[in-house]
Amino acid sequence: MKSVDEVADAMYEMVKDAQAVKKKLKPMDLTKAMIATYGDEVDKKLCKAAIKELINSGRCVYTYFGGSFIEIPHREGAAND
Amino acid sequence: MADNLPKTPQLDELEKGGWPSFVKEIKMAAKGSPMAVDLLGQLEQSYTEKIGHWKHGGIVGVMGYGGGVIGRYSDLPDKWPNISHFHTMRINQPSGWYYTSDALRKLCDIWERHGSGLTNMHGSTGDIILLGTRTEELEPTFEELAKIDFDIGGSGSDLRTPSCCCGQSRCEWACYDTMGACYDLTMHYQDELHRPAFPYKFKFKFSGCPNDCVASIARADLSFLGTWRDDIRIDQDAVREYVDRGMDINEEVISRCPGNCMEFDGKELHIENSFCKRCMHCINIMPKALRPGTDTGATILIGSKAPIIEGALLSSVLIPFYKMEPPYDDLKELIEEIWDVWAEEGKNRERVGEFIQRVGMGNFLDAIGLDPVPEMVAHPRENPYVFFEEDEDEDEDEG
């Protein structure tokens, strides 16, 4: 089995790549991608723990734009300074 | 500060009449809150121009949580600087909305220190709504709320804050401990409440009886409606007392029974309980004479929603009768099966009821591993939506 950190790192790269092309990913998108990539080496529980790790460490944040997504922290478009 | 209130001739109209007025409340708050002053000003401007001046934020929140904070910014920050940030916080209400006055004072004190002081008790999902704060005040507010045992509620694509009626704490009709069930599932599903992982929102609502005081059948993705499976308890003396005092029992009760299962022979009321639809009408009209049975539990229904993306849906029966006794292990297993299937196959912003409509109830039941039963109907004794396969009929015939 992969470790939580390994999966979290892979998820982080996915989020970063998606954000570069202005695409937003939901937690289930990440989970499905990890299962597709690593097969039996990951499961949903591990992916959930990896997402938790990404959020708790502050490397990623939850965002809401009609639905909830996972993104790398960035300045809010609507924000007033 | 109240002397500096902006002129609000249009909002002032909303203070007239016999109804409570949010304008009156905002003006009261404006005596000590600069945010409330600017809120009045911007709102008056919106009414004049017929244009909303709020921008939606999508990132603000507290560390580790993905729900419970709804970002709002004014699009006129130079004109109304005190509401340039005006985020809403949803706070998980206590089960049944019971508070001590001390808890309410502490909540309000925290909000006056960190926000506008304006609240909405309560939002339509049931949360305590704290209206208007700045981004930098979110974490300090969260920390102070945690010290008095309040936590943030749900928002976004997560489990929304579960809510329940007051149940057995005050209501003699409650068929199970709504507050206990609501609290148990709220605590058990903290991750699902704070970490959005679903295609869209998901709501639990717990009503103690079919009167459904929290309207779970119309609003909850999973509705828990108290019911009973034995006979309605009848006090025949009390029935006669109603009649002696002038109640037209045929007009007010019997003719309105949707199951046509009641008869009054002048002395005794007879109920054919196998035809009773548990509508509560007779019990509501003659509360001294009739009571729900004693073998109580809940009917669990799935799929209702208010109209947002698509039209409104009412829940339909999933589990005809469940005893609703802690620790609810098999119920939790079923809930997690439903979430698994919906999270994997549901489209973005598709509620579970819409998902079931799209894939079909038969396929959905297959996927969650639940056998169809005849009681799974859209309306009592009407429109069964479970169609048994031909070979199943044959098997039954052979058996």
Tab-separated table of C-alpha atoms in Angstrom:
chain	number	residue	atom	x	y	z
A	1	MET	CA	0.000	0.000	0.000
A	2	LYS	CA	1.077	3.580	-0.638
A	3	SER	CA	1.576	5.855	2.345
A	4	VAL	CA	-0.709	8.792	3.125
A	5	ASP	CA	2.125	11.212	2.338
A	6	GLU	CA	2.852	9.613	-1.037
A	7	VAL	CA	-0.785	9.830	-2.070
A	8	ALA	CA	-1.068	13.377	-0.732
A	9	ASP	CA	1.977	14.400	-2.786
A	10	ALA	CA	0.505	12.847	-5.925
A	11	MET	CA	-2.809	14.575	-5.296
A	12	TYR	CA	-1.046	17.888	-4.737
A	13	GLU	CA	0.667	17.590	-8.133
A	14	MET	CA	-2.693	16.863	-9.758
A	15	VAL	CA	-4.295	19.895	-8.143
A	16	LYS	CA	-1.353	22.076	-9.159
A	17	ASP	CA	-1.516	20.892	-12.788
A	18	ALA	CA	-5.264	21.380	-12.917
A	19	GLN	CA	-5.050	24.859	-11.445
A	20	ALA	CA	-2.454	25.834	-14.056
A	21	VAL	CA	-5.112	25.289	-16.731
A	22	LYS	CA	-7.870	26.824	-14.567
A	23	LYS	CA	-9.537	23.480	-13.915
A	24	LYS	CA	-11.094	22.673	-10.558
A	25	LEU	CA	-11.018	19.215	-9.013
A	26	LYS	CA	-13.417	17.733	-6.488
A	27	PRO	CA	-12.261	15.300	-3.800
A	28	MET	CA	-13.827	12.376	-5.692
A	29	ASP	CA	-11.914	13.362	-8.863
A	30	LEU	CA	-8.686	13.000	-6.874
A	31	THR	CA	-9.763	9.713	-5.331
A	32	LYS	CA	-10.763	8.213	-8.678
A	33	ALA	CA	-7.492	9.376	-10.253
A	34	MET	CA	-5.421	7.825	-7.472
A	35	ILE	CA	-7.255	4.505	-7.761
A	36	ALA	CA	-6.809	4.583	-11.542
A	37	THR	CA	-3.088	5.308	-11.152
A	38	TYR	CA	-2.123	3.089	-8.249
A	39	GLY	CA	-4.761	0.338	-8.417
A	40	ASP	CA	-4.697	-1.942	-5.372
A	41	GLU	CA	-2.019	0.145	-3.701
A	42	VAL	CA	-4.642	2.697	-2.610
A	43	ASP	CA	-8.233	2.630	-1.481
A	44	LYS	CA	-10.905	5.229	-0.719
A	45	LYS	CA	-10.011	5.332	2.966
A	46	LEU	CA	-6.378	6.089	2.198
A	47	CYS	CA	-7.376	8.761	-0.305
A	48	LYS	CA	-9.634	10.363	2.311
A	49	ALA	CA	-6.726	10.445	4.751
A	50	ALA	CA	-4.472	11.968	2.082
A	51	ILE	CA	-7.006	14.738	1.374
A	52	LYS	CA	-7.272	15.388	5.112
A	53	GLU	CA	-3.489	15.671	5.268
A	54	LEU	CA	-3.411	18.117	2.333
A	55	ILE	CA	-6.030	20.342	3.964
A	56	ASN	CA	-4.717	20.148	7.540
A	57	SER	CA	-1.206	20.996	6.401
A	58	GLY	CA	-2.508	24.059	4.556
A	59	ARG	CA	-1.034	22.929	1.211
A	60	CYS	CA	-4.559	22.856	-0.196
A	61	VAL	CA	-7.863	24.466	0.763
A	62	TYR	CA	-11.493	23.718	0.100
A	63	THR	CA	-13.178	26.254	-2.153
A	64	TYR	CA	-16.779	26.735	-3.192
A	65	PHE	CA	-17.822	27.819	-6.651
A	66	GLY	CA	-21.237	26.244	-7.158
A	67	GLY	CA	-19.795	23.031	-5.710
A	68	SER	CA	-16.912	22.272	-3.366
A	69	PHE	CA	-13.433	21.866	-4.829
A	70	ILE	CA	-9.853	21.374	-3.629
A	71	GLU	CA	-7.362	24.018	-4.689
A	72	ILE	CA	-3.968	25.407	-3.800
A	73	PRO	CA	-4.501	28.546	-1.702
A	74	HIS	CA	-4.685	31.659	-3.833
A	75	ARG	CA	-6.039	35.168	-3.621
A	76	GLU	CA	-9.799	35.268	-3.896
A	77	GLY	CA	-10.992	36.959	-7.079
A	78	ALA	CA	-13.891	38.685	-5.348
A	79	ALA	CA	-11.894	39.752	-2.288
A	80	ASN	CA	-11.604	43.401	-1.267
A	81	ASP	CA	-8.215	44.290	0.190
B	1	MET	CA	-23.559	56.247	16.122
B	2	ALA	CA	-27.313	56.001	15.607
B	3	ASP	CA	-27.315	59.717	14.665
B	4	ASN	CA	-25.102	58.901	11.685
B	5	LEU	CA	-27.543	56.456	10.138
B	6	PRO	CA	-27.912	56.845	6.384
B	7	LYS	CA	-31.295	58.027	5.136
B	8	THR	CA	-33.329	54.906	4.290
B	9	PRO	CA	-36.809	55.953	3.103
B	10	GLN	CA	-37.433	52.686	1.274
B	11	LEU	CA	-36.232	50.438	4.077
B	12	ASP	CA	-38.328	52.502	6.509
B	13	GLU	CA	-41.444	51.240	4.723
B	14	LEU	CA	-40.504	47.746	5.879
B	15	GLU	CA	-40.788	48.828	9.506
B	16	LYS	CA	-44.505	49.543	9.112
B	17	GLY	CA	-47.229	47.026	9.838
B	18	GLY	CA	-47.652	44.340	12.399
B	19	TRP	CA	-44.842	42.036	11.374
B	20	PRO	CA	-41.360	41.807	12.860
B	21	SER	CA	-38.995	43.884	10.789
B	22	PHE	CA	-35.391	43.058	9.982
B	23	VAL	CA	-34.877	46.770	9.266
B	24	LYS	CA	-35.853	47.636	12.830
B	25	GLU	CA	-33.384	45.052	14.112
B	26	ILE	CA	-30.530	46.284	11.914
B	27	LYS	CA	-31.200	49.844	13.094
B	28	MET	CA	-31.029	48.686	16.709
B	29	ALA	CA	-27.746	46.913	16.000
B	30	ALA	CA	-26.457	50.050	14.265
B	31	LYS	CA	-26.344	51.821	17.650
B	32	GLY	CA	-23.150	49.896	18.367
B	33	SER	CA	-22.100	48.339	15.072
B	34	PRO	CA	-20.507	50.269	12.181
B	35	MET	CA	-21.115	47.202	9.989
B	36	ALA	CA	-24.861	47.449	10.593
B	37	VAL	CA	-24.766	51.172	9.674
B	38	ASP	CA	-23.136	50.491	6.320
B	39	LEU	CA	-25.390	47.505	5.752
B	40	LEU	CA	-28.414	49.815	5.974
B	41	GLY	CA	-26.789	52.195	3.515
B	42	GLN	CA	-25.919	49.536	0.948
B	43	LEU	CA	-29.306	47.862	1.264
B	44	GLU	CA	-31.116	51.162	0.674
B	45	GLN	CA	-28.932	51.741	-2.368
B	46	SER	CA	-29.799	48.240	-3.665
B	47	TYR	CA	-33.511	48.903	-3.212
B	48	THR	CA	-33.176	52.221	-5.073
B	49	GLU	CA	-31.122	50.856	-7.935
B	50	LYS	CA	-32.756	47.407	-7.973
B	51	ILE	CA	-29.259	45.932	-8.074
B	52	GLY	CA	-27.647	43.616	-5.530
B	53	HIS	CA	-24.241	44.792	-4.351
B	54	TRP	CA	-22.832	41.569	-2.884
B	55	LYS	CA	-20.006	39.562	-4.415
B	56	HIS	CA	-19.738	35.866	-3.554
B	57	GLY	CA	-16.495	34.584	-2.060
B	58	GLY	CA	-15.471	30.965	-2.451
B	59	ILE	CA	-12.253	30.536	-0.482
B	60	VAL	CA	-12.669	32.021	2.978
B	61	GLY	CA	-13.024	29.577	5.831
B	62	VAL	CA	-11.298	28.299	8.916
B	63	MET	CA	-8.254	26.045	8.849
B	64	GLY	CA	-9.098	22.418	8.078
B	65	TYR	CA	-12.776	23.022	7.387
B	66	GLY	CA	-14.409	23.172	3.977
B	67	GLY	CA	-17.828	24.348	5.065
B	68	GLY	CA	-19.670	26.657	7.391
B	69	VAL	CA	-18.335	29.993	6.127
B	70	ILE	CA	-20.012	31.730	3.208
B	71	GLY	CA	-17.865	34.460	1.697
B	72	ARG	CA	-19.488	37.823	0.952
B	73	TYR	CA	-17.903	41.085	-0.169
B	74	SER	CA	-19.469	44.424	-1.006
B	75	ASP	CA	-18.896	45.594	-4.574
B	76	LEU	CA	-18.924	49.147	-3.203
B	77	PRO	CA	-16.111	48.866	-0.624
B	78	ASP	CA	-15.078	52.517	-0.933
B	79	LYS	CA	-18.561	53.788	-0.251
B	80	TRP	CA	-19.404	51.227	2.472
B	81	PRO	CA	-15.988	50.269	3.902
B	82	ASN	CA	-17.334	48.603	7.045
B	83	ILE	CA	-18.984	45.880	4.991
B	84	SER	CA	-16.251	45.433	2.411
B	85	HIS	CA	-16.039	41.937	3.942
B	86	PHE	CA	-19.353	40.588	5.213
B	87	HIS	CA	-18.940	36.815	5.565
B	88	THR	CA	-21.617	34.597	7.060
B	89	MET	CA	-20.805	31.851	9.563
B	90	ARG	CA	-23.134	28.887	9.965
B	91	ILE	CA	-22.930	27.443	13.467
B	92	ASN	CA	-24.261	23.994	14.363
B	93	GLN	CA	-27.362	24.519	16.502
B	94	PRO	CA	-28.077	22.325	19.528
B	95	SER	CA	-30.498	19.452	18.815
B	96	GLY	CA	-34.064	20.701	19.065
B	97	TRP	CA	-32.804	24.333	19.292
B	98	TYR	CA	-32.593	24.277	23.069
B	99	TYR	CA	-30.355	26.918	24.622
B	100	THR	CA	-29.688	28.243	28.051
B	101	SER	CA	-29.932	32.030	28.239
B	102	ASP	CA	-26.278	31.969	29.323
B	103	ALA	CA	-25.258	30.196	26.091
B	104	LEU	CA	-27.206	32.708	23.996
B	105	ARG	CA	-25.571	35.652	25.785
B	106	LYS	CA	-22.118	34.170	25.232
B	107	LEU	CA	-22.867	33.572	21.534
B	108	CYS	CA	-24.069	37.148	21.092
B	109	ASP	CA	-21.105	38.575	23.016
B	110	ILE	CA	-18.664	36.676	20.788
B	111	TRP	CA	-20.429	37.911	17.688
B	112	GLU	CA	-20.485	41.526	18.861
B	113	ARG	CA	-16.724	41.310	19.461
B	114	HIS	CA	-15.883	39.689	16.127
B	115	GLY	CA	-18.712	40.472	13.731
B	116	SER	CA	-21.633	42.744	12.978
B	117	GLY	CA	-23.670	41.530	15.959
B	118	LEU	CA	-26.444	40.568	13.531
B	119	THR	CA	-27.779	37.029	13.650
B	120	ASN	CA	-30.445	34.973	11.978
B	121	MET	CA	-31.928	32.507	14.434
B	122	HIS	CA	-32.150	30.220	12.548
B	123	GLY	CA	-31.316	29.546	8.898
B	124	SER	CA	-33.600	27.283	6.878
B	125	THR	CA	-31.330	24.274	7.419
B	126	GLY	CA	-31.429	25.016	11.141
B	127	ASP	CA	-28.028	26.538	11.857
B	128	ILE	CA	-27.364	29.619	13.942
B	129	ILE	CA	-26.488	32.184	11.278
B	130	LEU	CA	-23.938	34.806	12.237
B	131	LEU	CA	-24.134	37.563	9.624
B	132	GLY	CA	-21.214	39.696	8.638
B	133	THR	CA	-17.560	39.518	9.626
B	134	ARG	CA	-14.134	40.139	8.164
B	135	THR	CA	-11.784	37.402	6.933
B	136	GLU	CA	-9.261	38.028	9.730
B	137	GLU	CA	-12.011	37.573	12.345
B	138	LEU	CA	-13.019	34.082	11.206
B	139	GLU	CA	-10.360	32.119	13.106
B	140	PRO	CA	-10.686	34.112	16.365
B	141	THR	CA	-14.483	33.681	16.230
B	142	PHE	CA	-14.093	29.952	15.617
B	143	GLU	CA	-11.694	29.625	18.549
B	144	GLU	CA	-13.981	31.497	20.920
B	145	LEU	CA	-17.012	29.495	19.813
B	146	ALA	CA	-15.114	26.251	20.398
B	147	LYS	CA	-14.428	27.358	23.982
B	148	ILE	CA	-18.183	27.474	24.647
B	149	ASP	CA	-18.744	24.134	22.848
B	150	PHE	CA	-20.155	25.444	19.583
B	151	ASP	CA	-18.825	24.253	16.232
B	152	ILE	CA	-19.252	25.378	12.664
B	153	GLY	CA	-22.005	23.750	10.611
B	154	GLY	CA	-22.136	22.560	7.035
B	155	SER	CA	-22.122	24.344	3.693
B	156	GLY	CA	-21.088	23.438	0.180
B	157	SER	CA	-21.034	19.852	-1.055
B	158	ASP	CA	-21.043	18.238	2.354
B	159	LEU	CA	-23.349	16.814	4.967
B	160	ARG	CA	-25.356	19.835	6.024
B	161	THR	CA	-25.988	20.430	9.707
B	162	PRO	CA	-28.551	17.786	10.718
B	163	SER	CA	-31.691	19.078	12.405
B	164	CYS	CA	-34.567	17.604	14.358
B	165	CYS	CA	-37.827	18.471	16.042
B	166	CYS	CA	-37.919	18.687	19.839
B	167	GLY	CA	-39.075	15.049	19.884
B	168	GLN	CA	-39.627	13.285	23.165
B	169	SER	CA	-38.328	16.239	25.165
B	170	ARG	CA	-41.663	18.038	24.769
B	171	CYS	CA	-43.910	16.225	22.331
B	172	GLU	CA	-46.183	13.354	23.290
B	173	TRP	CA	-46.423	12.153	19.670
B	174	ALA	CA	-42.691	11.596	19.198
B	175	CYS	CA	-42.141	7.974	18.183
B	176	TYR	CA	-38.380	7.979	18.768
B	177	ASP	CA	-35.669	10.111	20.344
B	178	THR	CA	-35.134	12.604	17.535
B	179	MET	CA	-32.649	14.685	19.501
B	180	GLY	CA	-30.602	11.623	20.430
B	181	ALA	CA	-30.509	10.353	16.838
B	182	CYS	CA	-29.659	13.800	15.459
B	183	TYR	CA	-26.842	14.274	17.970
B	184	ASP	CA	-25.462	10.770	17.408
B	185	LEU	CA	-25.313	11.084	13.624
B	186	THR	CA	-23.971	14.644	13.824
B	187	MET	CA	-21.081	13.525	16.015
B	188	HIS	CA	-20.452	10.352	14.011
B	189	TYR	CA	-20.229	12.204	10.706
B	190	GLN	CA	-18.034	15.155	11.677
B	191	ASP	CA	-15.684	14.507	8.738
B	192	GLU	CA	-18.548	14.478	6.262
B	193	LEU	CA	-19.908	17.685	7.817
B	194	HIS	CA	-16.668	19.638	7.691
B	195	ARG	CA	-14.883	18.140	4.684
B	196	PRO	CA	-16.975	18.390	1.505
B	197	ALA	CA	-16.601	15.191	-0.509
B	198	PHE	CA	-20.020	14.754	-2.111
B	199	PRO	CA	-21.375	15.774	-5.532
B	200	TYR	CA	-23.640	18.278	-3.734
B	201	LYS	CA	-25.293	18.944	-0.380
B	202	PHE	CA	-26.836	16.126	1.686
B	203	LYS	CA	-29.332	16.713	4.499
B	204	PHE	CA	-30.630	14.596	7.382
B	205	LYS	CA	-33.762	15.731	9.167
B	206	PHE	CA	-35.414	13.933	12.045
B	207	SER	CA	-39.141	14.263	12.763
B	208	GLY	CA	-40.629	12.416	15.692
B	209	CYS	CA	-44.006	11.707	14.072
B	210	PRO	CA	-45.750	12.018	10.696
B	211	ASN	CA	-46.752	15.623	11.492
B	212	ASP	CA	-43.157	16.244	10.393
B	213	CYS	CA	-42.527	19.543	12.173
B	214	VAL	CA	-39.095	19.941	10.539
B	215	ALA	CA	-40.583	19.218	7.081
B	216	SER	CA	-38.085	16.446	6.527
B	217	ILE	CA	-40.149	14.807	3.795
B	218	ALA	CA	-39.842	17.946	1.678
B	219	ARG	CA	-36.322	19.105	2.464
B	220	ALA	CA	-34.054	16.278	3.573
B	221	ASP	CA	-32.126	13.953	1.308
B	222	LEU	CA	-32.635	11.371	4.040
B	223	SER	CA	-35.816	11.895	6.082
B	224	PHE	CA	-36.437	10.115	9.373
B	225	LEU	CA	-40.159	10.226	10.115
B	226	GLY	CA	-41.436	8.775	13.368
B	227	THR	CA	-44.156	6.161	12.999
B	228	TRP	CA	-45.632	3.077	14.664
B	229	ARG	CA	-46.445	-0.402	13.395
B	230	ASP	CA	-49.078	-1.550	15.862
B	231	ASP	CA	-52.531	-0.084	16.473
B	232	ILE	CA	-53.565	3.482	17.282
B	233	ARG	CA	-54.438	3.610	20.973
B	234	ILE	CA	-58.065	4.613	21.546
B	235	ASP	CA	-59.692	5.938	24.722
B	236	GLN	CA	-63.357	5.319	23.875
B	237	ASP	CA	-64.606	7.443	26.819
B	238	ALA	CA	-62.627	10.381	25.503
B	239	VAL	CA	-64.013	9.799	21.978
B	240	ARG	CA	-67.565	9.954	23.371
B	241	GLU	CA	-66.664	13.093	25.303
B	242	TYR	CA	-65.598	14.814	22.058
B	243	VAL	CA	-68.907	13.808	20.456
B	244	ASP	CA	-70.958	14.871	23.504
B	245	ARG	CA	-69.292	18.272	23.406
B	246	GLY	CA	-70.451	18.815	19.834
B	247	MET	CA	-67.727	17.467	17.584
B	248	ASP	CA	-69.110	16.176	14.279
B	249	ILE	CA	-66.858	13.128	14.249
B	250	ASN	CA	-68.048	11.980	10.818
B	251	GLU	CA	-67.392	15.350	9.214
B	252	GLU	CA	-64.212	16.327	11.052
B	253	VAL	CA	-62.463	12.990	11.410
B	254	ILE	CA	-63.920	9.968	9.634
B	255	SER	CA	-64.675	11.557	6.252
B	256	ARG	CA	-61.197	13.053	6.168
B	257	CYS	CA	-59.336	9.814	6.826
B	258	PRO	CA	-57.260	9.150	3.694
B	259	GLY	CA	-57.333	5.414	4.379
B	260	ASN	CA	-61.125	5.301	4.918
B	261	CYS	CA	-60.332	3.080	7.852
B	262	MET	CA	-62.530	4.566	10.603
B	263	GLU	CA	-66.091	4.037	11.681
B	264	PHE	CA	-68.118	5.418	14.590
B	265	ASP	CA	-71.261	3.523	15.593
B	266	GLY	CA	-72.504	6.152	18.005
B	267	LYS	CA	-70.770	4.528	20.954
B	268	GLU	CA	-67.350	3.349	19.848
B	269	LEU	CA	-64.748	4.349	17.296
B	270	HIS	CA	-63.381	1.456	15.239
B	271	ILE	CA	-60.153	1.697	13.279
B	272	GLU	CA	-59.023	-0.854	10.711
B	273	ASN	CA	-55.353	-0.276	11.428
B	274	SER	CA	-54.090	-2.253	8.445
B	275	PHE	CA	-55.510	0.511	6.220
B	276	CYS	CA	-54.185	3.393	8.331
B	277	LYS	CA	-51.784	5.647	6.397
B	278	ARG	CA	-50.274	7.208	9.554
B	279	CYS	CA	-51.377	10.683	8.456
B	280	MET	CA	-51.960	11.802	12.084
B	281	HIS	CA	-55.176	13.685	11.175
B	282	CYS	CA	-57.434	11.821	13.623
B	283	ILE	CA	-54.822	12.017	16.379
B	284	ASN	CA	-54.365	15.749	15.829
B	285	ILE	CA	-58.139	16.373	15.944
B	286	MET	CA	-58.801	14.184	18.997
B	287	PRO	CA	-55.548	14.293	20.970
B	288	LYS	CA	-57.245	13.266	24.224
B	289	ALA	CA	-58.791	10.189	22.646
B	290	LEU	CA	-56.210	8.865	20.211
B	291	ARG	CA	-52.495	8.199	20.467
B	292	PRO	CA	-49.893	6.543	18.246
B	293	GLY	CA	-49.213	2.896	18.999
B	294	THR	CA	-46.479	1.693	21.310
B	295	ASP	CA	-44.308	-0.245	18.828
B	296	THR	CA	-42.630	2.863	17.517
B	297	GLY	CA	-39.709	3.704	15.240
B	298	ALA	CA	-39.228	5.608	12.019
B	299	THR	CA	-39.869	5.391	8.324
B	300	ILE	CA	-36.729	6.376	6.443
B	301	LEU	CA	-37.281	8.163	3.161
B	302	ILE	CA	-34.864	9.353	0.530
B	303	GLY	CA	-34.547	12.023	-2.092
B	304	SER	CA	-36.397	15.228	-1.284
B	305	LYS	CA	-35.072	18.646	-2.129
B	306	ALA	CA	-36.186	22.213	-2.698
B	307	PRO	CA	-36.047	23.556	-6.256
B	308	ILE	CA	-32.571	24.881	-7.072
B	309	ILE	CA	-30.994	23.145	-10.036
B	310	GLU	CA	-34.100	21.110	-10.850
B	311	GLY	CA	-37.640	21.062	-9.476
B	312	ALA	CA	-38.735	20.176	-5.959
B	313	LEU	CA	-38.923	16.534	-4.954
B	314	LEU	CA	-40.597	14.806	-2.021
B	315	SER	CA	-38.861	11.895	-0.343
B	316	SER	CA	-39.973	8.364	-1.084
B	317	VAL	CA	-39.895	5.380	1.236
B	318	LEU	CA	-36.576	3.574	1.547
B	319	ILE	CA	-36.997	1.699	4.839
B	320	PRO	CA	-40.655	1.260	5.837
B	321	PHE	CA	-39.876	0.758	9.513
B	322	TYR	CA	-36.669	1.074	11.528
B	323	LYS	CA	-36.524	0.861	15.311
B	324	MET	CA	-34.263	3.939	15.673
B	325	GLU	CA	-32.351	2.677	18.656
B	326	PRO	CA	-28.694	3.555	19.302
B	327	PRO	CA	-26.021	2.845	18.211
B	328	TYR	CA	-27.764	2.842	14.765
B	329	ASP	CA	-24.965	0.681	13.303
B	330	ASP	CA	-26.932	-0.851	10.438
B	331	LEU	CA	-28.383	2.561	9.630
B	332	LYS	CA	-24.882	4.030	9.430
B	333	GLU	CA	-23.831	1.188	7.124
B	334	LEU	CA	-26.735	1.963	4.817
B	335	ILE	CA	-25.996	5.696	4.845
B	336	GLU	CA	-22.386	5.039	3.911
B	337	GLU	CA	-23.454	2.714	1.073
B	338	ILE	CA	-25.700	5.473	-0.274
B	339	TRP	CA	-22.892	8.037	-0.046
B	340	ASP	CA	-20.429	5.669	-1.729
B	341	VAL	CA	-22.654	5.060	-4.735
B	342	TRP	CA	-23.792	8.683	-5.082
B	343	ALA	CA	-20.296	10.162	-4.565
B	344	GLU	CA	-18.856	7.873	-7.207
B	345	GLU	CA	-21.599	8.101	-9.833
B	346	GLY	CA	-23.357	11.402	-9.084
B	347	LYS	CA	-22.810	14.417	-11.320
B	348	ASN	CA	-21.595	17.734	-9.953
B	349	ARG	CA	-24.502	19.508	-8.163
B	350	GLU	CA	-26.775	16.484	-8.459
B	351	ARG	CA	-28.758	15.771	-5.294
B	352	VAL	CA	-29.264	12.137	-4.366
B	353	GLY	CA	-32.974	12.358	-5.317
B	354	GLU	CA	-32.080	13.579	-8.789
B	355	PHE	CA	-29.432	10.867	-9.035
B	356	ILE	CA	-32.057	8.228	-8.202
B	357	GLN	CA	-34.394	9.685	-10.837
B	358	ARG	CA	-31.599	9.497	-13.401
B	359	VAL	CA	-30.417	5.952	-12.713
B	360	GLY	CA	-33.775	4.534	-11.622
B	361	MET	CA	-34.761	3.356	-8.164
B	362	GLY	CA	-34.295	-0.314	-9.068
B	363	ASN	CA	-30.683	0.238	-10.100
B	364	PHE	CA	-30.064	2.426	-7.078
B	365	LEU	CA	-31.400	-0.223	-4.699
B	366	ASP	CA	-29.233	-2.810	-6.432
B	367	ALA	CA	-26.178	-0.608	-6.023
B	368	ILE	CA	-26.716	-0.001	-2.310
B	369	GLY	CA	-27.595	-3.641	-1.691
B	370	LEU	CA	-31.133	-3.112	-0.464
B	371	ASP	CA	-33.905	-5.506	-1.468
B	372	PRO	CA	-37.079	-3.897	-2.801
B	373	VAL	CA	-40.193	-4.296	-0.675
B	374	PRO	CA	-43.778	-3.414	-1.577
B	375	GLU	CA	-43.883	-0.583	0.964
B	376	MET	CA	-41.343	1.364	-1.090
B	377	VAL	CA	-43.835	3.703	-2.699
B	378	ALA	CA	-44.001	7.311	-3.734
B	379	HIS	CA	-47.393	7.739	-2.012
B	380	PRO	CA	-49.139	5.424	0.427
B	381	ARG	CA	-50.799	2.579	-1.454
B	382	GLU	CA	-50.246	4.270	-4.803
B	383	ASN	CA	-47.717	4.208	-7.605
B	384	PRO	CA	-45.362	1.433	-6.591
B	385	TYR	CA	-42.125	2.143	-8.363
B	386	VAL	CA	-40.507	-1.205	-7.717
B	387	PHE	CA	-41.196	-3.464	-10.661
B	388	PHE	CA	-40.389	-7.074	-10.016
B	389	GLU	CA	-38.653	-8.970	-12.789
B	390	GLU	CA	-40.677	-11.645	-14.557
B	391	ASP	CA	-38.378	-14.423	-13.390
B	392	GLU	CA	-38.813	-13.278	-9.784
B	393	ASP	CA	-42.590	-13.647	-10.179
B	394	GLU	CA	-42.083	-17.108	-11.596
B	395	ASP	CA	-39.772	-18.039	-8.749
B	396	GLU	CA	-42.395	-16.915	-6.272
B	397	ASP	CA	-45.092	-18.903	-8.109
B	398	GLU	CA	-42.913	-21.965	-8.039
B	399	GLY	CA	-42.105	-21.432	-4.381
